Amino acid sequence: MPSMLMSLSHLHSARASTVDLLPSSEHEQIVAATADFLRSELPLARFHRHDRPPHEIDAALWQRLADQGWLGLAIAESQGGVGYSIVEEALVFVELGRLLAPTAVLTACIGAKAAASTGQLSLAADIVSGRARVAIGLGHRVAPEPAGLTGDWHIFDAAGAAYCLLLTDSGVLLTDIRGTQLQPLPCLDKSIALGKATLDRADVVARATDPSVRRAGTLLVTATMVGMAEATRDMIVEYAKVRETFGRAIGTYQAVRHPCADMAVRCEEAKAQLYYAAVSLREQTADVELQVSAARVLAQNAALKNADSCIQLHGGIGVTDEYDPHLFLKRAHVLKHWFDPAKDHLRRILAAPLAAI
């Protein structure tokens, strides 16, 4: 059994009946194990290699990622998963965001949830084990039957994907895109394979109407963005300690310290709301929709603004290929469209009953 999965299985224990909004020692061990693996297998230096396309995930690496248990972390053990909850899943995805891990992990995770929630356990097992990859399609609302999957779709994480997630007004569809002709397109984030396809002949293999599946997708995008915001905060703080002007580290100047402080505040408020939303989703509270949307808005704001500030405080080198800040800004601009844009989440917040705010 792979080391990370062994760690998760060893740590898995009965859940306490009380709700705690701070990570436990068990959570800290999960985070540490995830961070150690990512630093070893997926350092940011990989973005500066030129020996293969940046969106390419070789089979051996994908299998190692699947072996960590991340693709089925919050799926019941009886359904082939690890048996944790969305809370532990969110903590793992914060770490994945810190090192811009392949977004195919996120799409596979939600694809497995969609399959498991509809009783497609063999399909869920294929996804969790890494045997089947999952893409996500954007560009349209799913038309009601009999029109079905009309029009062209932009398919993200298209490379090697057998299935594709599509969002409906209340849930998620999982479609079979094997044999679908994809027209390759350039993506702002070059580590994500993008293509255009017509899906009117794609078979729908799972219709996940349980709103918790879609909310889980939103929350995992949120967690990823929180990790990205923290990474760019840490990146500029370290740079400000060593970069000097006029014989002084730039971190001694207010024009640098104050933006760094703003970045730290954005991280803290986004992380606090992420934790609360994760617990709300785990407990299925009455205000879960509000809490998840609020977390998404704060995290997206933090990811975008922190990446931008990090670039600005690096000066001209912030957008050069040798440095990393621009990678986080590009990833944030791609992810902001996944599981609904911020304006839709703001509408949900505004529409929430006053008693829930």
mmCIF file of C-alpha atoms in Angstrom:
data_model
loop_
_atom_site.group_PDB
_atom_site.id
_atom_site.type_symbol
_atom_site.label_atom_id
_atom_site.label_comp_id
_atom_site.label_asym_id
_atom_site.label_seq_id
_atom_site.Cartn_x
_atom_site.Cartn_y
_atom_site.Cartn_z
ATOM 1 C CA MET A 1 0.000 0.000 0.000
ATOM 2 C CA PRO A 2 1.446 3.436 -0.959
ATOM 3 C CA SER A 3 2.912 5.456 1.869
ATOM 4 C CA MET A 4 0.442 8.355 1.793
ATOM 5 C CA LEU A 5 -2.537 6.009 1.666
ATOM 6 C CA MET A 6 -1.063 4.022 4.544
ATOM 7 C CA SER A 7 -0.761 7.264 6.490
ATOM 8 C CA LEU A 8 -4.369 8.215 5.779
ATOM 9 C CA SER A 9 -5.662 4.766 6.674
ATOM 10 C CA HIS A 10 -3.651 4.765 9.901
ATOM 11 C CA LEU A 11 -4.895 8.213 10.890
ATOM 12 C CA HIS A 12 -8.540 7.561 10.023
ATOM 13 C CA SER A 13 -10.562 7.279 13.240
ATOM 14 C CA ALA A 14 -14.062 7.876 14.537
ATOM 15 C CA ARG A 15 -15.217 11.453 14.147
ATOM 16 C CA ALA A 16 -15.818 13.549 17.267
ATOM 17 C CA SER A 17 -19.370 14.732 17.796
ATOM 18 C CA THR A 18 -18.280 18.298 18.431
ATOM 19 C CA VAL A 19 -17.441 20.785 15.706
ATOM 20 C CA ASP A 20 -13.958 22.298 15.839
ATOM 21 C CA LEU A 21 -12.966 24.984 13.344
ATOM 22 C CA LEU A 22 -9.231 24.513 13.926
ATOM 23 C CA PRO A 23 -7.202 21.709 12.329
ATOM 24 C CA SER A 24 -6.526 18.817 14.708
ATOM 25 C CA SER A 25 -3.204 17.014 15.111
ATOM 26 C CA GLU A 26 -4.564 14.381 12.715
ATOM 27 C CA HIS A 27 -5.276 17.102 10.167
ATOM 28 C CA GLU A 28 -1.802 18.526 10.617
ATOM 29 C CA GLN A 29 -0.297 15.125 9.866
ATOM 30 C CA ILE A 30 -2.362 14.837 6.684
ATOM 31 C CA VAL A 31 -1.224 18.302 5.594
ATOM 32 C CA ALA A 32 2.427 17.530 6.370
ATOM 33 C CA ALA A 33 2.332 14.243 4.443
ATOM 34 C CA THR A 34 0.707 15.964 1.469
ATOM 35 C CA ALA A 35 3.215 18.823 1.486
ATOM 36 C CA ASP A 36 6.189 16.441 1.696
ATOM 37 C CA PHE A 37 4.977 14.431 -1.294
ATOM 38 C CA LEU A 38 4.290 17.530 -3.381
ATOM 39 C CA ARG A 39 7.674 19.106 -2.681
ATOM 40 C CA SER A 40 9.317 15.892 -3.800
ATOM 41 C CA GLU A 41 7.168 15.050 -6.820
ATOM 42 C CA LEU A 42 5.753 18.376 -8.045
ATOM 43 C CA PRO A 43 8.115 21.268 -7.269
ATOM 44 C CA LEU A 44 7.422 24.547 -9.036
ATOM 45 C CA ALA A 45 10.699 24.057 -10.907
ATOM 46 C CA ARG A 46 8.823 21.656 -13.195
ATOM 47 C CA PHE A 47 7.194 24.641 -14.904
ATOM 48 C CA HIS A 48 10.570 25.773 -16.186
ATOM 49 C CA ARG A 49 11.506 22.515 -17.872
ATOM 50 C CA HIS A 50 11.341 22.323 -21.646
ATOM 51 C CA ASP A 51 11.704 18.582 -22.252
ATOM 52 C CA ARG A 52 7.946 17.986 -22.577
ATOM 53 C CA PRO A 53 4.697 20.006 -22.869
ATOM 54 C CA PRO A 54 3.792 21.506 -19.465
ATOM 55 C CA HIS A 55 0.260 20.038 -19.552
ATOM 56 C CA GLU A 56 1.506 16.494 -20.040
ATOM 57 C CA ILE A 57 1.122 14.142 -17.054
ATOM 58 C CA ASP A 58 2.906 10.884 -17.709
ATOM 59 C CA ALA A 59 1.204 7.653 -16.660
ATOM 60 C CA ALA A 60 3.687 6.923 -13.867
ATOM 61 C CA LEU A 61 3.175 10.321 -12.220
ATOM 62 C CA TRP A 62 -0.601 10.083 -12.526
ATOM 63 C CA GLN A 63 -0.513 6.688 -10.851
ATOM 64 C CA ARG A 64 1.580 8.070 -7.998
ATOM 65 C CA LEU A 65 -0.953 10.876 -7.557
ATOM 66 C CA ALA A 66 -3.828 8.383 -7.505
ATOM 67 C CA ASP A 67 -1.928 6.205 -5.028
ATOM 68 C CA GLN A 68 -1.986 9.038 -2.497
ATOM 69 C CA GLY A 69 -5.713 8.449 -2.062
ATOM 70 C CA TRP A 70 -6.574 12.051 -2.997
ATOM 71 C CA LEU A 71 -9.014 11.123 -5.788
ATOM 72 C CA GLY A 72 -11.273 9.332 -3.331
ATOM 73 C CA LEU A 73 -10.389 10.981 -0.058
ATOM 74 C CA ALA A 74 -13.982 11.828 0.899
ATOM 75 C CA ILE A 75 -15.609 8.794 -0.720
ATOM 76 C CA ALA A 76 -16.802 6.079 1.672
ATOM 77 C CA GLU A 77 -14.496 3.119 2.171
ATOM 78 C CA SER A 78 -17.350 0.822 1.122
ATOM 79 C CA GLN A 79 -17.322 2.636 -2.234
ATOM 80 C CA GLY A 80 -13.583 2.332 -2.741
ATOM 81 C CA GLY A 81 -12.493 5.607 -1.157
ATOM 82 C CA VAL A 82 -10.526 6.548 1.956
ATOM 83 C CA GLY A 83 -13.545 7.508 4.044
ATOM 84 C CA TYR A 84 -12.630 10.998 5.182
ATOM 85 C CA SER A 85 -14.857 14.062 4.800
ATOM 86 C CA ILE A 86 -14.843 17.265 2.781
ATOM 87 C CA VAL A 87 -12.939 18.903 5.665
ATOM 88 C CA GLU A 88 -9.848 16.728 5.212
ATOM 89 C CA GLU A 89 -10.250 17.020 1.455
ATOM 90 C CA ALA A 90 -10.176 20.822 1.652
ATOM 91 C CA LEU A 91 -6.965 20.752 3.694
ATOM 92 C CA VAL A 92 -5.279 18.566 1.077
ATOM 93 C CA PHE A 93 -6.381 20.823 -1.771
ATOM 94 C CA VAL A 94 -4.945 23.889 -0.038
ATOM 95 C CA GLU A 95 -1.569 22.164 -0.279
ATOM 96 C CA LEU A 96 -2.219 21.184 -3.895
ATOM 97 C CA GLY A 97 -2.891 24.844 -4.662
ATOM 98 C CA ARG A 98 0.366 25.948 -3.057
ATOM 99 C CA LEU A 99 2.392 24.093 -5.690
ATOM 100 C CA LEU A 100 -0.041 24.417 -8.590
ATOM 101 C CA ALA A 101 -0.620 20.671 -8.725
ATOM 102 C CA PRO A 102 -2.370 19.370 -11.851
ATOM 103 C CA THR A 103 -6.004 20.437 -11.888
ATOM 104 C CA ALA A 104 -6.810 16.976 -13.226
ATOM 105 C CA VAL A 105 -6.671 15.852 -9.573
ATOM 106 C CA LEU A 106 -9.607 18.145 -8.813
ATOM 107 C CA THR A 107 -11.673 17.094 -11.829
ATOM 108 C CA ALA A 108 -11.038 13.410 -11.113
ATOM 109 C CA CYS A 109 -12.028 13.888 -7.481
ATOM 110 C CA ILE A 110 -15.382 15.430 -8.431
ATOM 111 C CA GLY A 111 -15.896 12.908 -11.212
ATOM 112 C CA ALA A 112 -15.475 10.092 -8.696
ATOM 113 C CA LYS A 113 -17.974 11.773 -6.353
ATOM 114 C CA ALA A 114 -20.485 12.125 -9.188
ATOM 115 C CA ALA A 115 -20.128 8.455 -10.111
ATOM 116 C CA ALA A 116 -20.307 7.209 -6.509
ATOM 117 C CA SER A 117 -23.339 9.358 -5.685
ATOM 118 C CA THR A 118 -25.296 7.751 -8.535
ATOM 119 C CA GLY A 119 -24.302 4.190 -7.714
ATOM 120 C CA GLN A 120 -21.753 3.860 -10.530
ATOM 121 C CA LEU A 121 -19.255 2.234 -8.177
ATOM 122 C CA SER A 122 -17.125 0.502 -10.811
ATOM 123 C CA LEU A 123 -16.727 3.795 -12.646
ATOM 124 C CA ALA A 124 -15.888 5.587 -9.394
ATOM 125 C CA ALA A 125 -13.276 2.906 -8.676
ATOM 126 C CA ASP A 126 -11.722 3.396 -12.115
ATOM 127 C CA ILE A 127 -11.389 7.134 -11.471
ATOM 128 C CA VAL A 128 -10.143 6.789 -7.887
ATOM 129 C CA SER A 129 -7.523 4.236 -8.919
ATOM 130 C CA GLY A 130 -6.228 6.453 -11.730
ATOM 131 C CA ARG A 131 -7.386 4.163 -14.528
ATOM 132 C CA ALA A 132 -9.733 6.840 -15.929
ATOM 133 C CA ARG A 133 -9.112 10.573 -16.099
ATOM 134 C CA VAL A 134 -11.776 13.274 -16.008
ATOM 135 C CA ALA A 135 -11.966 16.649 -17.774
ATOM 136 C CA ILE A 136 -14.351 19.561 -17.181
ATOM 137 C CA GLY A 137 -16.400 21.293 -19.866
ATOM 138 C CA LEU A 138 -17.358 24.966 -19.783
ATOM 139 C CA GLY A 139 -19.213 27.264 -22.109
ATOM 140 C CA HIS A 140 -22.918 26.419 -21.863
ATOM 141 C CA ARG A 141 -25.722 25.571 -19.537
ATOM 142 C CA VAL A 142 -26.843 22.002 -20.119
ATOM 143 C CA ALA A 143 -29.958 22.272 -22.264
ATOM 144 C CA PRO A 144 -33.080 20.434 -21.065
ATOM 145 C CA GLU A 145 -34.028 17.149 -22.738
ATOM 146 C CA PRO A 146 -34.412 16.338 -25.562
ATOM 147 C CA ALA A 147 -31.941 19.040 -26.717
ATOM 148 C CA GLY A 148 -29.301 17.687 -24.338
ATOM 149 C CA LEU A 149 -25.636 18.600 -24.789
ATOM 150 C CA THR A 150 -25.835 21.162 -27.551
ATOM 151 C CA GLY A 151 -23.181 23.505 -28.927
ATOM 152 C CA ASP A 152 -19.414 23.609 -28.614
ATOM 153 C CA TRP A 153 -17.744 23.168 -25.239
ATOM 154 C CA HIS A 154 -14.333 24.173 -23.978
ATOM 155 C CA ILE A 155 -12.835 21.077 -22.376
ATOM 156 C CA PHE A 156 -10.163 21.675 -19.710
ATOM 157 C CA ASP A 157 -7.792 18.883 -18.644
ATOM 158 C CA ALA A 158 -8.619 17.248 -21.950
ATOM 159 C CA ALA A 159 -5.342 15.303 -22.344
ATOM 160 C CA GLY A 160 -5.969 11.608 -21.789
ATOM 161 C CA ALA A 161 -9.467 12.176 -20.336
ATOM 162 C CA ALA A 162 -12.100 9.492 -20.834
ATOM 163 C CA TYR A 163 -14.885 11.416 -19.093
ATOM 164 C CA CYS A 164 -15.966 15.033 -18.750
ATOM 165 C CA LEU A 165 -17.794 16.948 -16.013
ATOM 166 C CA LEU A 166 -20.564 19.325 -17.089
ATOM 167 C CA LEU A 167 -22.503 21.565 -14.712
ATOM 168 C CA THR A 168 -26.273 21.774 -14.583
ATOM 169 C CA ASP A 169 -28.328 24.299 -12.621
ATOM 170 C CA SER A 170 -28.462 21.952 -9.644
ATOM 171 C CA GLY A 171 -25.883 19.246 -10.141
ATOM 172 C CA VAL A 172 -23.173 17.640 -12.247
ATOM 173 C CA LEU A 173 -23.217 15.401 -15.299
ATOM 174 C CA LEU A 174 -20.442 12.943 -16.066
ATOM 175 C CA THR A 175 -20.192 12.233 -19.788
ATOM 176 C CA ASP A 176 -18.165 9.728 -21.783
ATOM 177 C CA ILE A 177 -15.971 11.645 -24.256
ATOM 178 C CA ARG A 178 -13.964 8.719 -25.609
ATOM 179 C CA GLY A 179 -14.010 9.023 -29.369
ATOM 180 C CA THR A 180 -14.961 12.719 -29.251
ATOM 181 C CA GLN A 181 -12.954 14.874 -31.631
ATOM 182 C CA LEU A 182 -11.140 17.628 -29.751
ATOM 183 C CA GLN A 183 -9.769 20.727 -31.453
ATOM 184 C CA PRO A 184 -6.693 21.786 -29.428
ATOM 185 C CA LEU A 185 -6.746 25.367 -28.140
ATOM 186 C CA PRO A 186 -4.104 27.427 -26.317
ATOM 187 C CA CYS A 187 -4.758 27.908 -22.601
ATOM 188 C CA LEU A 188 -3.615 30.881 -20.515
ATOM 189 C CA ASP A 189 -2.281 28.335 -18.029
ATOM 190 C CA LYS A 190 -0.045 26.187 -20.200
ATOM 191 C CA SER A 191 -0.104 23.377 -17.666
ATOM 192 C CA ILE A 192 -3.782 22.719 -18.513
ATOM 193 C CA ALA A 193 -4.677 20.974 -21.767
ATOM 194 C CA LEU A 194 -7.594 22.769 -23.448
ATOM 195 C CA GLY A 195 -9.695 21.733 -26.409
ATOM 196 C CA LYS A 196 -13.012 22.516 -28.085
ATOM 197 C CA ALA A 197 -15.553 19.828 -28.841
ATOM 198 C CA THR A 198 -19.187 19.226 -29.707
ATOM 199 C CA LEU A 199 -20.693 16.855 -27.163
ATOM 200 C CA ASP A 200 -24.104 16.254 -28.695
ATOM 201 C CA ARG A 201 -23.214 12.570 -29.165
ATOM 202 C CA ALA A 202 -21.524 12.091 -25.795
ATOM 203 C CA ASP A 203 -23.215 9.565 -23.507
ATOM 204 C CA VAL A 204 -24.209 10.747 -20.033
ATOM 205 C CA VAL A 205 -22.978 8.046 -17.659
ATOM 206 C CA ALA A 206 -23.913 9.728 -14.353
ATOM 207 C CA ARG A 207 -26.374 12.462 -13.371
ATOM 208 C CA ALA A 208 -25.386 13.668 -9.916
ATOM 209 C CA THR A 209 -28.404 15.632 -8.695
ATOM 210 C CA ASP A 210 -27.203 15.671 -5.080
ATOM 211 C CA PRO A 211 -26.252 19.356 -4.587
ATOM 212 C CA SER A 212 -23.396 18.362 -2.278
ATOM 213 C CA VAL A 213 -21.404 17.081 -5.288
ATOM 214 C CA ARG A 214 -21.493 20.432 -7.004
ATOM 215 C CA ARG A 215 -20.856 22.253 -3.735
ATOM 216 C CA ALA A 216 -17.854 20.008 -3.143
ATOM 217 C CA GLY A 217 -16.480 21.069 -6.543
ATOM 218 C CA THR A 218 -16.892 24.708 -5.582
ATOM 219 C CA LEU A 219 -15.232 24.141 -2.218
ATOM 220 C CA LEU A 220 -12.227 22.299 -3.673
ATOM 221 C CA VAL A 221 -11.654 25.088 -6.200
ATOM 222 C CA THR A 222 -11.898 27.446 -3.224
ATOM 223 C CA ALA A 223 -9.343 25.459 -1.220
ATOM 224 C CA THR A 224 -6.984 25.424 -4.207
ATOM 225 C CA MET A 225 -7.258 29.203 -4.466
ATOM 226 C CA VAL A 226 -6.540 29.615 -0.755
ATOM 227 C CA GLY A 227 -3.347 27.618 -1.190
ATOM 228 C CA MET A 228 -2.371 29.750 -4.169
ATOM 229 C CA ALA A 229 -2.962 32.950 -2.224
ATOM 230 C CA GLU A 230 -0.781 31.692 0.632
ATOM 231 C CA ALA A 231 1.976 30.642 -1.760
ATOM 232 C CA THR A 232 2.243 34.072 -3.374
ATOM 233 C CA ARG A 233 2.158 35.727 0.051
ATOM 234 C CA ASP A 234 5.046 33.574 1.235
ATOM 235 C CA MET A 235 6.911 34.053 -2.039
ATOM 236 C CA ILE A 236 7.014 37.844 -1.823
ATOM 237 C CA VAL A 237 7.785 37.865 1.915
ATOM 238 C CA GLU A 238 10.878 35.733 1.301
ATOM 239 C CA TYR A 239 11.888 37.865 -1.675
ATOM 240 C CA ALA A 240 11.460 41.070 0.355
ATOM 241 C CA LYS A 241 14.001 39.755 2.877
ATOM 242 C CA VAL A 242 16.802 39.328 0.323
ATOM 243 C CA ARG A 243 16.140 41.904 -2.414
ATOM 244 C CA GLU A 244 17.887 45.172 -1.593
ATOM 245 C CA THR A 245 17.651 48.739 -2.842
ATOM 246 C CA PHE A 246 19.859 51.552 -1.568
ATOM 247 C CA GLY A 247 21.553 49.078 0.754
ATOM 248 C CA ARG A 248 18.354 48.001 2.518
ATOM 249 C CA ALA A 249 16.073 44.984 2.104
ATOM 250 C CA ILE A 250 12.909 46.109 0.304
ATOM 251 C CA GLY A 251 10.865 44.616 3.145
ATOM 252 C CA THR A 252 11.914 47.500 5.348
ATOM 253 C CA TYR A 253 9.964 49.974 3.194
ATOM 254 C CA GLN A 254 6.315 50.722 3.923
ATOM 255 C CA ALA A 255 5.467 50.520 0.215
ATOM 256 C CA VAL A 256 6.340 46.830 0.399
ATOM 257 C CA ARG A 257 5.349 45.980 3.988
ATOM 258 C CA HIS A 258 1.801 47.281 3.674
ATOM 259 C CA PRO A 259 0.885 45.276 0.541
ATOM 260 C CA CYS A 260 2.395 42.188 2.192
ATOM 261 C CA ALA A 261 0.192 42.794 5.232
ATOM 262 C CA ASP A 262 -2.853 43.137 2.962
ATOM 263 C CA MET A 263 -1.936 39.821 1.339
ATOM 264 C CA ALA A 264 -1.732 38.165 4.756
ATOM 265 C CA VAL A 265 -5.152 39.515 5.769
ATOM 266 C CA ARG A 266 -6.743 38.235 2.551
ATOM 267 C CA CYS A 267 -5.268 34.791 3.221
ATOM 268 C CA GLU A 268 -6.542 34.652 6.787
ATOM 269 C CA GLU A 269 -10.091 35.714 5.996
ATOM 270 C CA ALA A 270 -10.291 33.318 3.037
ATOM 271 C CA LYS A 271 -8.914 30.396 5.064
ATOM 272 C CA ALA A 272 -11.236 31.058 7.998
ATOM 273 C CA GLN A 273 -14.263 31.077 5.705
ATOM 274 C CA LEU A 274 -12.989 27.971 3.893
ATOM 275 C CA TYR A 275 -12.830 26.060 7.198
ATOM 276 C CA TYR A 276 -16.310 27.210 8.171
ATOM 277 C CA ALA A 277 -17.739 26.327 4.751
ATOM 278 C CA ALA A 278 -16.085 22.890 4.818
ATOM 279 C CA VAL A 279 -17.616 22.117 8.207
ATOM 280 C CA SER A 280 -20.983 23.457 6.993
ATOM 281 C CA LEU A 281 -20.836 21.144 3.977
ATOM 282 C CA ARG A 282 -19.808 18.172 6.097
ATOM 283 C CA GLU A 283 -22.631 18.834 8.563
ATOM 284 C CA GLN A 284 -25.129 19.829 5.830
ATOM 285 C CA THR A 285 -26.196 22.970 7.687
ATOM 286 C CA ALA A 286 -29.142 25.032 6.510
ATOM 287 C CA ASP A 287 -26.879 27.857 5.328
ATOM 288 C CA VAL A 288 -24.353 25.669 3.501
ATOM 289 C CA GLU A 289 -24.970 27.314 0.107
ATOM 290 C CA LEU A 290 -24.273 30.749 1.570
ATOM 291 C CA GLN A 291 -21.126 29.619 3.386
ATOM 292 C CA VAL A 292 -19.643 27.865 0.344
ATOM 293 C CA SER A 293 -20.352 30.830 -1.944
ATOM 294 C CA ALA A 294 -18.870 33.267 0.585
ATOM 295 C CA ALA A 295 -15.716 31.150 0.813
ATOM 296 C CA ARG A 296 -15.417 31.034 -2.963
ATOM 297 C CA VAL A 297 -15.700 34.817 -3.349
ATOM 298 C CA LEU A 298 -13.093 35.524 -0.656
ATOM 299 C CA ALA A 299 -10.678 32.891 -1.963
ATOM 300 C CA GLN A 300 -10.920 34.066 -5.556
ATOM 301 C CA ASN A 301 -10.292 37.645 -4.475
ATOM 302 C CA ALA A 302 -7.272 36.536 -2.437
ATOM 303 C CA ALA A 303 -5.797 34.380 -5.204
ATOM 304 C CA LEU A 304 -6.106 37.058 -7.879
ATOM 305 C CA LYS A 305 -5.041 40.056 -5.799
ATOM 306 C CA ASN A 306 -2.191 38.279 -4.041
ATOM 307 C CA ALA A 307 -0.765 37.009 -7.310
ATOM 308 C CA ASP A 308 -1.013 40.487 -8.793
ATOM 309 C CA SER A 309 0.658 42.081 -5.746
ATOM 310 C CA CYS A 310 3.382 39.449 -5.796
ATOM 311 C CA ILE A 311 4.138 40.267 -9.425
ATOM 312 C CA GLN A 312 4.144 44.015 -8.803
ATOM 313 C CA LEU A 313 6.439 43.773 -5.781
ATOM 314 C CA HIS A 314 8.870 41.617 -7.735
ATOM 315 C CA GLY A 315 9.143 44.404 -10.292
ATOM 316 C CA GLY A 316 9.839 43.625 -13.930
ATOM 317 C CA ILE A 317 11.055 40.096 -13.214
ATOM 318 C CA GLY A 318 7.647 39.081 -11.853
ATOM 319 C CA VAL A 319 6.372 38.208 -15.318
ATOM 320 C CA THR A 320 9.523 36.587 -16.664
ATOM 321 C CA ASP A 321 9.690 32.873 -17.368
ATOM 322 C CA GLU A 322 12.404 32.325 -14.752
ATOM 323 C CA TYR A 323 10.112 33.382 -11.894
ATOM 324 C CA ASP A 324 6.870 31.872 -10.599
ATOM 325 C CA PRO A 325 4.405 34.664 -9.658
ATOM 326 C CA HIS A 326 2.820 34.909 -13.106
ATOM 327 C CA LEU A 327 2.021 31.184 -13.001
ATOM 328 C CA PHE A 328 -0.285 31.736 -10.036
ATOM 329 C CA LEU A 329 -2.080 34.639 -11.701
ATOM 330 C CA LYS A 330 -2.708 32.580 -14.829
ATOM 331 C CA ARG A 331 -4.003 29.600 -12.857
ATOM 332 C CA ALA A 332 -6.301 31.883 -10.836
ATOM 333 C CA HIS A 333 -7.781 33.381 -14.009
ATOM 334 C CA VAL A 334 -8.557 29.894 -15.313
ATOM 335 C CA LEU A 335 -10.039 28.563 -12.070
ATOM 336 C CA LYS A 336 -12.286 31.574 -11.541
ATOM 337 C CA HIS A 337 -14.575 30.162 -14.257
ATOM 338 C CA TRP A 338 -14.853 26.672 -12.713
ATOM 339 C CA PHE A 339 -17.977 25.835 -10.715
ATOM 340 C CA ASP A 340 -19.562 29.194 -11.506
ATOM 341 C CA PRO A 341 -18.023 32.671 -11.689
ATOM 342 C CA ALA A 342 -17.924 34.961 -8.665
ATOM 343 C CA LYS A 343 -20.916 36.993 -9.846
ATOM 344 C CA ASP A 344 -23.147 33.912 -9.538
ATOM 345 C CA HIS A 345 -21.881 33.259 -6.012
ATOM 346 C CA LEU A 346 -22.475 36.906 -5.109
ATOM 347 C CA ARG A 347 -26.074 36.579 -6.329
ATOM 348 C CA ARG A 348 -26.541 33.567 -4.050
ATOM 349 C CA ILE A 349 -25.161 35.511 -1.112
ATOM 350 C CA LEU A 350 -27.478 38.428 -1.835
ATOM 351 C CA ALA A 351 -30.444 36.098 -2.205
ATOM 352 C CA ALA A 352 -29.787 34.334 1.095
ATOM 353 C CA PRO A 353 -32.335 34.966 3.877
ATOM 354 C CA LEU A 354 -31.224 37.643 6.316
ATOM 355 C CA ALA A 355 -31.437 35.109 9.155
ATOM 356 C CA ALA A 356 -28.661 33.123 7.466
ATOM 357 C CA ILE A 357 -26.222 36.052 7.250
#
